Phi, psi and omega in degrees: 000136178275155185288343182261015176286129186292145177284331183230140176226164181304329180293346179264007185246135175230121182253142180051045186276147171256089188267356181119169187278341185239165182292331176297322178296318180294318179298316178296320179299313181289325176298320177295322178297315180296316179294322179296335178273005179080018182259355179216146183277334183216114178296323180293319179295317178296317179298320180297318180293321179292321178294323178298317177296320181297328182290339180283329179190138179300147181254009174287141178231157183304146178102013178076036183234146172222146183226065174303135185206159179191164165253132189217144176290347180274351180276128182269333180206142178306129188214156174239111172267135185231136174225128169257111192277144174289322177239116182302151182235141181285121175246017174079031178292152184295331181276000178078001183276132176291154186263136173247343176253114184238122172251126167262114179266111184246116180240141177291156169302132180075024178303139185282170184300324183301311183288327177294326177292325176296317178295327177296323178298320178296314181302319178291321180298327181294347176274358182257126183294329179299321182292311183290326176297319180296323179295322181287335184265350184298144186270332184208176183295325180296321180292320175301316181300317180294319181298312183290320179297322177301328181281316190256332182221061185298336181296334178294325178280319181297324181275359180079010179290149180253142176288157179300152174077015173096014176294133181290161183272337183281149180285325178064193181297318182297320180297316181290335180296335181249019182303315181292325178294318180296323182296332180255009184295317180266141182292141172298134179307137184296330179296324180295320180297326182280321185282335177293152186285100175286143180297145179301127179082001180294136181285133179235131174237133178241170180182185182223140173233146177198149175227168187305322180265346177070027183244297192264293186300329179307309187274332175293320178297318179298315180297317182296317180292318180294322178292322177297324176295316178299320180298334182258005176074026179233169179264122174238124180235123185242133177268115178275111179266076181272201183280339183261207181295136181271126174276089190292147176294144176294129179305326179293325178293318177298319181298324181281344187294143178268337182203169184229143173238121172255111176246095194210150171243005177232162177304137178282126179274132177075037179303327185300340178296335186255012187305135175089351183268147175302140186227141168250118188241111184220173173286161187295327183291335177299325179286323178294320186280323186208067182296325183301317181292328178293319177296320178297319178295321179295319178296321179293325182293335181301321183259010182256107181296341180265005182294149176297145181230154177290123183297150175297138179077013179093303172051042181225142176292348184275356187296337178217154177292142184299328182296330182253004183286134179298143186299323181292319178295319180295318179295315179299316180299319182291321177296319178295327175298315178299317179296318182297319179285337180284326188304318178301325176295318180295313183296311181295311182295315182296318180291324177293320177297316179297320178294323176298319177296321181299318184276317188258351183088159183290343182291343184294341179276349185269156176252116181301152180300130180087352180269161180252004177209161183290168178301316181299316179296318180296316182293312184294327184274330188260349183231166179223176176297335181266354177219075187288151182287147171264242178276125181241135181302128177088353182254138179277332183259190179197174174071210187297318182296321178294318181295311180295320178300319179294317180296314180297320179299316181292324175298314179296320179296321178297318178294319180294335178294342178270000185303303183290315176302320179294319177302309182293318183298318184273343166294314178297323177298319179296330182271326188236358184080199185303322180299342181274349187295307184299308178296328177296314177299321179297320179294324176296319178295322178296319179301320178294317184292328181267358176083018181270357172058212186290336176294316176296321177296320179298309181293316180297319179296319179295313180298316180297320180296314181293320180292318178295322178295322178295317178296323180298327182277357180291144177271104185246161178301154184301323183292342183264345187298323181294333181274342186302303185288337186266323186239302191297309184293310178299318181294309183296318181293315179297319180296309186287306184289324177298320178296319178297318180296315181288315190274329188243313191261339188304304184292315177301319180291324177295320178296320178297319179295319178297317179296322179295316180296319178295322179295320178296320180298319180287324180291335182285358179252138173072207185295331180297330180296318179296317179299317178299320178298320178297314181299313180296321178297318178297318181295318182295332185256005185284307184233010167049067180099356179275193185301318182292315177301315181293325178297318178295319180294319177299319178302320181286314185287327184296333182278348184300325182293339180264358182286153179201178179298330180267351180228087184266000182304317179299326178295319181292321178295319179296319178296321180296315179299315183292315182297315181295323180291343179277342187294311187304308180294325178296318180293319180294323177296315180295319182294319179293331178285319185280325183224067184297333182293344180274356186236157177284168180299319180295321179293323178297319178297317178297324180296332181291337178252348185295330181297322179291321177297320179296314179298335180269001184063053173241090185299333183299348177298342179264358183301315181303325180287316180293323180293324182282329185212066188296326185290341178254319186287314186296312177300322180295316181289325178296320179297315178295321178297322179295319178298313180297316180299316181296315182293321181297315179292321182296326181267006177055043174286138180231151177224125175272354178255138182275353183201167174119343178062221183291347183279359173243041181304327182296339182261005184249126175273144185057057183297328177298316177296324177301311180294321181296318179296318179295318180299315181298313179296322179295318179298314180300311181295320180298312180298315182296317182292325177294316180296312182295318178292324178295318177297318179297321180293319179295320179296318178295323179295319178296319179297320179295319180295319179296321180295319179295320179296319179295321179294321180293324179292000000 
């Protein structure tokens, strides 16, 4: 096929057509039209492929437009089939409007970059009202052909070439009607946007768009977002990761960006380029339907210290297709999924327990001698807001504070009881998808019942996930497929893996858990406690929210359920983890304040809010700094974290709360020691990062001077 063969000819156009009442009818009508023009070998095959694509997500877009599209082995040449319907048909557009302008974008399997770019121009043109108005006003098929050709292949008209089937060569009125749309149809090269002189302080937002076929929504989303940026007087540059060659964003433009928008239905390629930046992450149709609100959200995220950010190193399960993902990477990702879903249970439950202790005293967790339930259970069950407790056996307090403290403690305890089941359930979910959730939760509950704790939950979740994934891959009869995810997989996995947990693994894992708890208790005494604090401090500051950081946090939170008045080691470990995790953002904030010339303008802005994130125990506040300069920032923060960890353990600081930083002072024993350890670690990290950045700057300056001297010579 030659590159100047037109995508649309009059034989591919149907005006005021009665294609049927449903979108499947319209797709079949257009597939027949494409095949009738000699552009497809089988209308039924093309229709089937287009319907399959339609089933993944509706192709209706606001404004009465639909773009059913696919790549198909039945397509002989890239083509655009067009129908202007007499009666609009619902294609599932977000605005609820039925579509009267229907384009079928038909691309062959393995379509080259040239033709995919032409289809991208059409997708962008559909976002222009001048273009769609001209289509609705056109008098005949020849005029439609000229309008569309003017948008996607203007060189055919400029060169006087004629479209197949008698399309005229002149653009005419219809061609001029879409001149402005055609001019903006193709995206400005991203390099041009970066190399052009952006105004000082001008806001820049970058992003990525992609859809399953990489043809239509990919480029429509990009056009909509970029236009929304223009409407707001800012620069928005979107990288369309379609089926062909990717026009990658200029690294300098990414560096200048204040926020990122991912509008995608496929894994984002090269996420690590955007590490540390505030991110709005949505499906591609959200950008097509309401790009303006996404840009507004991105602008708001710039000034929001709690906004989601792109993890350092990419940190996404989407970076590779699951089918080709290495088993070790998949397992690690799934375990991190379990930990991430577990953390809200820990945070909510732990803080409620700490609040209960604040109001009711630590005695509410104890069971008086001869009683069959704890003080908290007795108070919550035997009294009400209208009948408050007076003096209760085993309780130091009374009245409203004792009652509320008991209720909060029990609420927190209930949430903490889901810690291990949530860990196991979502590990299984990460490995097997939705069918793994129920058996995973069941394995977590079994782990709790046999006393194997989070180790049992970890092993049980992994086994349940792999077994459920194996069942999912079985080739079963069609009549059984509907029952597999709802009945067969959960039932079979729970039966098999649950039996293994009870009969074979339960007791050994429980013994291992007991040995681990005893070991922690012994390590928390003497010199071993300091060594443990150093290790935990290094782990918390290594990857700032990544797998190593999460492993240390899990280690700390998992032990809280085993803590007691006679076993305070878990409290000390939790305090160490929290204190060390607060150091990186605090140090970065201090460093940007003391030596602002060593940091970029964006880093200085981040530093102004990082102190609050640090005080709140949100380690991710240091991610932008670590992502920009990992070789200097990470070693500096690890050194400070190690100092804080060692001091916290040495001073026997304890925390009954799993999160909250200085704002849960009431739950921290030896709060003065807690603050002193954090201060010491912050000073160490601040000094080191300033020194290391200063040395790096001097080295770069010497290299620049040497280069200038060599050039002068």
